[in-house]
Amino acid sequence: MPYDYRPFEYTAPAGLTAPEPRHKVVIVGAGPIGVAMALELANHGIPSVVLDDNNVVSVGSRAICWSKRSLEILDRLGVGDKSVEKGVTWKVGRTFHRDTEVFNFDLLPEAGHKMPAFVNLQQYYVEEYLVEAALANEMIDLRFKNKVVTVHQDADEARVDIETPDGIYSLTCDYLIACDGARSPVRHMMGLDFDGELFEERFLIADIEMTADTPSERWFWFEPTFHPGQSALLHKQPDNIYRIDLQLGWDTDPEEEKQPEKVIPRIEKVVGHSDFRLDWVSVYTFQCRRLKNFVHDRVLFVGDSAHVVSPFGARGGNGGLQDVDNLGWKLAAVLEGRADRDLLATYDTERTYGSDENIMNSTRSTRFMTPADGAERLFRDQVLALASKAPFARSWVNSGRLSVPCVYPANGPDAPSLPKGTRPGAVAADAPLDNGWLLGALGGKVTVLALGCDAPQVDGAEVLSVPLTDTIRARYLGEASQAVYLIRPDQVVAARWLSPDANAILREIETMWKGK
């Protein structure tokens, strides 16, 4: 059954009849990133107004691959379990050259995590779940059919003028967050543009509904026999919907390629029959670009409004949720007076770093999939030929390195003898507890995690001691008998020591709030 695009209710805003008091935060865009931003701020006690020029969820599946880290963030926002339950869980990817499998991978070979490696779930479902959670949250004022038409700011506040079916009104706020997508009107109103690379290549996305007995895996082909000389991708989604991506070439006409009479014969060659329904079609161009800075005084850019990448590797929506994860606690601390505005500079520093890592991986994947004539194509073709015979070459085959959270550059104290995977700058690794999961217990506060020892009470932090299971030992202690970890509100490791030291922990907490 096709997805039921039910419109959300429009209500005439109070600002049409009388000026509204200044808001703490106004968010532009009610896609998954904008609504997630509002929910994350609400988790930290910060109310917000969310403005969107539309009144339905996104049309078409769009972002479908939600990584383990994204699912952990969505879990904190109250929609993780629902997303996993509805989605298609997978962790295995297979890459083919023509009809021969040359490489496969397992994204989560170990047990002991609440969330799976990846879930395929259409963006419209994720948006629906997030909007439902936001509408039920008293701290979020979600306004549909409210189109931002101008943006202004000064040293003390930002202001937006908003067009509605009933007229135009204005809002002022301490901070404006632009979550309005790759074509961000806010970005254009401010005269900002992306730096980066636009690739001369086009891909067709087609969602089809069909009944098929295929495993829940990611399949990618180089030069398949059903689409000679190009590449193709197949993903399984809920409701018997399958995502098919087909490389088209730069010289194709995007509007012509979206026509059913052009699309259906291509899909018939992929699936080998015509027993399917065309659900959604789009043609896109590869881009790997970002704003130079994500923080512009009182205006902050999050998600696709700040950065765009080629879709192979699932780095768009997942990267946006990592922006939300990073910004929420910092902006809350600034608004509550627990930190000065220097802390927001670390959002810019860390997330431009994360964006650059995503762009680097996405660019490498794009160049491998669509090599330029000459040395690039020779290398790609030789790697594919070699991979079918030599196991060592298979890891060179690049059909999209899948999204994982970056490890931020960190200056915090470290005990390097502890496991590398939980070093400062890395997201804390999940592990099962008797009464739940470690990431759930870490919550959204600064936490001192004591393992195998008693941690001192320090101002401004929660203390959490957990039993030393085999999984906890492997991920956090290695060969050590004890350790103390300082965990940020976004579940990123800030520092770690082999033994507790109240003064050292307190100094590091103070440094964190200063944005150092």
mmCIF file with all atom_site columns, C-alpha atoms in Angstrom, residues 257-334:
data_model
loop_
_atom_site.group_PDB
_atom_site.id
_atom_site.type_symbol
_atom_site.label_atom_id
_atom_site.label_alt_id
_atom_site.label_comp_id
_atom_site.label_asym_id
_atom_site.label_entity_id
_atom_site.label_seq_id
_atom_site.pdbx_PDB_ins_code
_atom_site.Cartn_x
_atom_site.Cartn_y
_atom_site.Cartn_z
_atom_site.occupancy
_atom_site.B_iso_or_equiv
_atom_site.pdbx_formal_charge
_atom_site.auth_seq_id
_atom_site.auth_comp_id
_atom_site.auth_asym_id
_atom_site.auth_atom_id
_atom_site.pdbx_PDB_model_num
ATOM 1  C CA . GLU A 1 257 ? 14.796 10.064 -17.255 1.00 0.00 ? 257 GLU A CA 1
ATOM 2  C CA . LYS A 1 258 ? 12.081 10.481 -14.584 1.00 0.00 ? 258 LYS A CA 1
ATOM 3  C CA . GLN A 1 259 ? 9.265  9.605  -16.996 1.00 0.00 ? 259 GLN A CA 1
ATOM 4  C CA . PRO A 1 260 ? 7.621  6.212  -16.277 1.00 0.00 ? 260 PRO A CA 1
ATOM 5  C CA . GLU A 1 261 ? 8.032  5.065  -19.884 1.00 0.00 ? 261 GLU A CA 1
ATOM 6  C CA . LYS A 1 262 ? 11.783 5.509  -19.419 1.00 0.00 ? 262 LYS A CA 1
ATOM 7  C CA . VAL A 1 263 ? 12.060 4.212  -15.851 1.00 0.00 ? 263 VAL A CA 1
ATOM 8  C CA . ILE A 1 264 ? 9.936  1.055  -16.031 1.00 0.00 ? 264 ILE A CA 1
ATOM 9  C CA . PRO A 1 265 ? 11.973 -0.726 -18.747 1.00 0.00 ? 265 PRO A CA 1
ATOM 10 C CA . ARG A 1 266 ? 15.155 -0.044 -16.769 1.00 0.00 ? 266 ARG A CA 1
ATOM 11 C CA . ILE A 1 267 ? 13.631 -1.538 -13.605 1.00 0.00 ? 267 ILE A CA 1
ATOM 12 C CA . GLU A 1 268 ? 12.332 -4.564 -15.513 1.00 0.00 ? 268 GLU A CA 1
ATOM 13 C CA . LYS A 1 269 ? 15.924 -5.369 -16.475 1.00 0.00 ? 269 LYS A CA 1
ATOM 14 C CA . VAL A 1 270 ? 17.033 -5.140 -12.846 1.00 0.00 ? 270 VAL A CA 1
ATOM 15 C CA . VAL A 1 271 ? 14.339 -7.337 -11.281 1.00 0.00 ? 271 VAL A CA 1
ATOM 16 C CA . GLY A 1 272 ? 13.681 -9.583 -14.303 1.00 0.00 ? 272 GLY A CA 1
ATOM 17 C CA . HIS A 1 273 ? 9.916  -9.028 -14.494 1.00 0.00 ? 273 HIS A CA 1
ATOM 18 C CA . SER A 1 274 ? 7.220  -6.347 -14.682 1.00 0.00 ? 274 SER A CA 1
ATOM 19 C CA . ASP A 1 275 ? 5.216  -7.327 -11.590 1.00 0.00 ? 275 ASP A CA 1
ATOM 20 C CA . PHE A 1 276 ? 5.886  -4.166 -9.592  1.00 0.00 ? 276 PHE A CA 1
ATOM 21 C CA . ARG A 1 277 ? 4.406  -0.732 -8.937  1.00 0.00 ? 277 ARG A CA 1
ATOM 22 C CA . LEU A 1 278 ? 6.445  2.422  -9.399  1.00 0.00 ? 278 LEU A CA 1
ATOM 23 C CA . ASP A 1 279 ? 6.204  4.348  -6.114  1.00 0.00 ? 279 ASP A CA 1
ATOM 24 C CA . TRP A 1 280 ? 8.601  7.312  -6.427  1.00 0.00 ? 280 TRP A CA 1
ATOM 25 C CA . VAL A 1 281 ? 11.267 8.507  -8.845  1.00 0.00 ? 281 VAL A CA 1
ATOM 26 C CA . SER A 1 282 ? 13.993 11.134 -8.613  1.00 0.00 ? 282 SER A CA 1
ATOM 27 C CA . VAL A 1 283 ? 17.215 12.029 -10.418 1.00 0.00 ? 283 VAL A CA 1
ATOM 28 C CA . TYR A 1 284 ? 20.084 13.522 -8.447  1.00 0.00 ? 284 TYR A CA 1
ATOM 29 C CA . THR A 1 285 ? 23.556 14.900 -9.011  1.00 0.00 ? 285 THR A CA 1
ATOM 30 C CA . PHE A 1 286 ? 26.549 14.048 -6.823  1.00 0.00 ? 286 PHE A CA 1
ATOM 31 C CA . GLN A 1 287 ? 27.719 16.855 -4.562  1.00 0.00 ? 287 GLN A CA 1
ATOM 32 C CA . CYS A 1 288 ? 30.327 16.967 -1.785  1.00 0.00 ? 288 CYS A CA 1
ATOM 33 C CA . ARG A 1 289 ? 30.112 20.517 -0.444  1.00 0.00 ? 289 ARG A CA 1
ATOM 34 C CA . ARG A 1 290 ? 29.697 22.496 2.789   1.00 0.00 ? 290 ARG A CA 1
ATOM 35 C CA . LEU A 1 291 ? 29.545 25.929 4.314   1.00 0.00 ? 291 LEU A CA 1
ATOM 36 C CA . LYS A 1 292 ? 32.887 27.249 5.475   1.00 0.00 ? 292 LYS A CA 1
ATOM 37 C CA . ASN A 1 293 ? 31.367 27.827 8.920   1.00 0.00 ? 293 ASN A CA 1
ATOM 38 C CA . PHE A 1 294 ? 28.212 26.430 10.522  1.00 0.00 ? 294 PHE A CA 1
ATOM 39 C CA . VAL A 1 295 ? 27.946 29.185 13.157  1.00 0.00 ? 295 VAL A CA 1
ATOM 40 C CA . HIS A 1 296 ? 27.102 32.696 11.944  1.00 0.00 ? 296 HIS A CA 1
ATOM 41 C CA . ASP A 1 297 ? 26.594 34.696 15.129  1.00 0.00 ? 297 ASP A CA 1
ATOM 42 C CA . ARG A 1 298 ? 22.929 34.171 16.043  1.00 0.00 ? 298 ARG A CA 1
ATOM 43 C CA . VAL A 1 299 ? 22.201 31.847 13.093  1.00 0.00 ? 299 VAL A CA 1
ATOM 44 C CA . LEU A 1 300 ? 23.321 28.215 13.259  1.00 0.00 ? 300 LEU A CA 1
ATOM 45 C CA . PHE A 1 301 ? 23.247 25.752 10.353  1.00 0.00 ? 301 PHE A CA 1
ATOM 46 C CA . VAL A 1 302 ? 22.456 22.086 10.897  1.00 0.00 ? 302 VAL A CA 1
ATOM 47 C CA . GLY A 1 303 ? 22.114 19.123 8.519   1.00 0.00 ? 303 GLY A CA 1
ATOM 48 C CA . ASP A 1 304 ? 21.866 19.568 4.750   1.00 0.00 ? 304 ASP A CA 1
ATOM 49 C CA . SER A 1 305 ? 21.645 23.336 5.113   1.00 0.00 ? 305 SER A CA 1
ATOM 50 C CA . ALA A 1 306 ? 25.271 23.153 6.301   1.00 0.00 ? 306 ALA A CA 1
ATOM 51 C CA . HIS A 1 307 ? 26.681 20.297 4.220   1.00 0.00 ? 307 HIS A CA 1
ATOM 52 C CA . VAL A 1 308 ? 25.742 17.908 1.408   1.00 0.00 ? 308 VAL A CA 1
ATOM 53 C CA . VAL A 1 309 ? 27.379 14.669 0.301   1.00 0.00 ? 309 VAL A CA 1
ATOM 54 C CA . SER A 1 310 ? 26.797 12.024 -2.341  1.00 0.00 ? 310 SER A CA 1
ATOM 55 C CA . PRO A 1 311 ? 24.216 9.538  -1.053  1.00 0.00 ? 311 PRO A CA 1
ATOM 56 C CA . PHE A 1 312 ? 26.371 6.399  -1.259  1.00 0.00 ? 312 PHE A CA 1
ATOM 57 C CA . GLY A 1 313 ? 27.535 5.699  2.278   1.00 0.00 ? 313 GLY A CA 1
ATOM 58 C CA . ALA A 1 314 ? 24.382 7.032  3.967   1.00 0.00 ? 314 ALA A CA 1
ATOM 59 C CA . ARG A 1 315 ? 26.087 10.157 5.302   1.00 0.00 ? 315 ARG A CA 1
ATOM 60 C CA . GLY A 1 316 ? 23.408 12.791 4.733   1.00 0.00 ? 316 GLY A CA 1
ATOM 61 C CA . GLY A 1 317 ? 20.653 12.182 7.285   1.00 0.00 ? 317 GLY A CA 1
ATOM 62 C CA . ASN A 1 318 ? 23.051 10.411 9.623   1.00 0.00 ? 318 ASN A CA 1
ATOM 63 C CA . GLY A 1 319 ? 25.474 13.325 9.508   1.00 0.00 ? 319 GLY A CA 1
ATOM 64 C CA . GLY A 1 320 ? 22.610 15.710 10.249  1.00 0.00 ? 320 GLY A CA 1
ATOM 65 C CA . LEU A 1 321 ? 21.583 13.781 13.361  1.00 0.00 ? 321 LEU A CA 1
ATOM 66 C CA . GLN A 1 322 ? 25.184 13.915 14.564  1.00 0.00 ? 322 GLN A CA 1
ATOM 67 C CA . ASP A 1 323 ? 24.973 17.720 14.173  1.00 0.00 ? 323 ASP A CA 1
ATOM 68 C CA . VAL A 1 324 ? 21.865 17.682 16.371  1.00 0.00 ? 324 VAL A CA 1
ATOM 69 C CA . ASP A 1 325 ? 23.630 15.465 18.902  1.00 0.00 ? 325 ASP A CA 1
ATOM 70 C CA . ASN A 1 326 ? 26.585 17.847 19.089  1.00 0.00 ? 326 ASN A CA 1
ATOM 71 C CA . LEU A 1 327 ? 24.714 21.153 19.195  1.00 0.00 ? 327 LEU A CA 1
ATOM 72 C CA . GLY A 1 328 ? 21.811 20.464 21.541  1.00 0.00 ? 328 GLY A CA 1
ATOM 73 C CA . TRP A 1 329 ? 23.602 20.328 24.895  1.00 0.00 ? 329 TRP A CA 1
ATOM 74 C CA . LYS A 1 330 ? 25.958 23.158 23.979  1.00 0.00 ? 330 LYS A CA 1
ATOM 75 C CA . LEU A 1 331 ? 23.229 25.587 22.959  1.00 0.00 ? 331 LEU A CA 1
ATOM 76 C CA . ALA A 1 332 ? 21.224 24.660 26.059  1.00 0.00 ? 332 ALA A CA 1
ATOM 77 C CA . ALA A 1 333 ? 24.219 25.424 28.289  1.00 0.00 ? 333 ALA A CA 1
ATOM 78 C CA . VAL A 1 334 ? 24.724 28.807 26.632  1.00 0.00 ? 334 VAL A CA 1
#
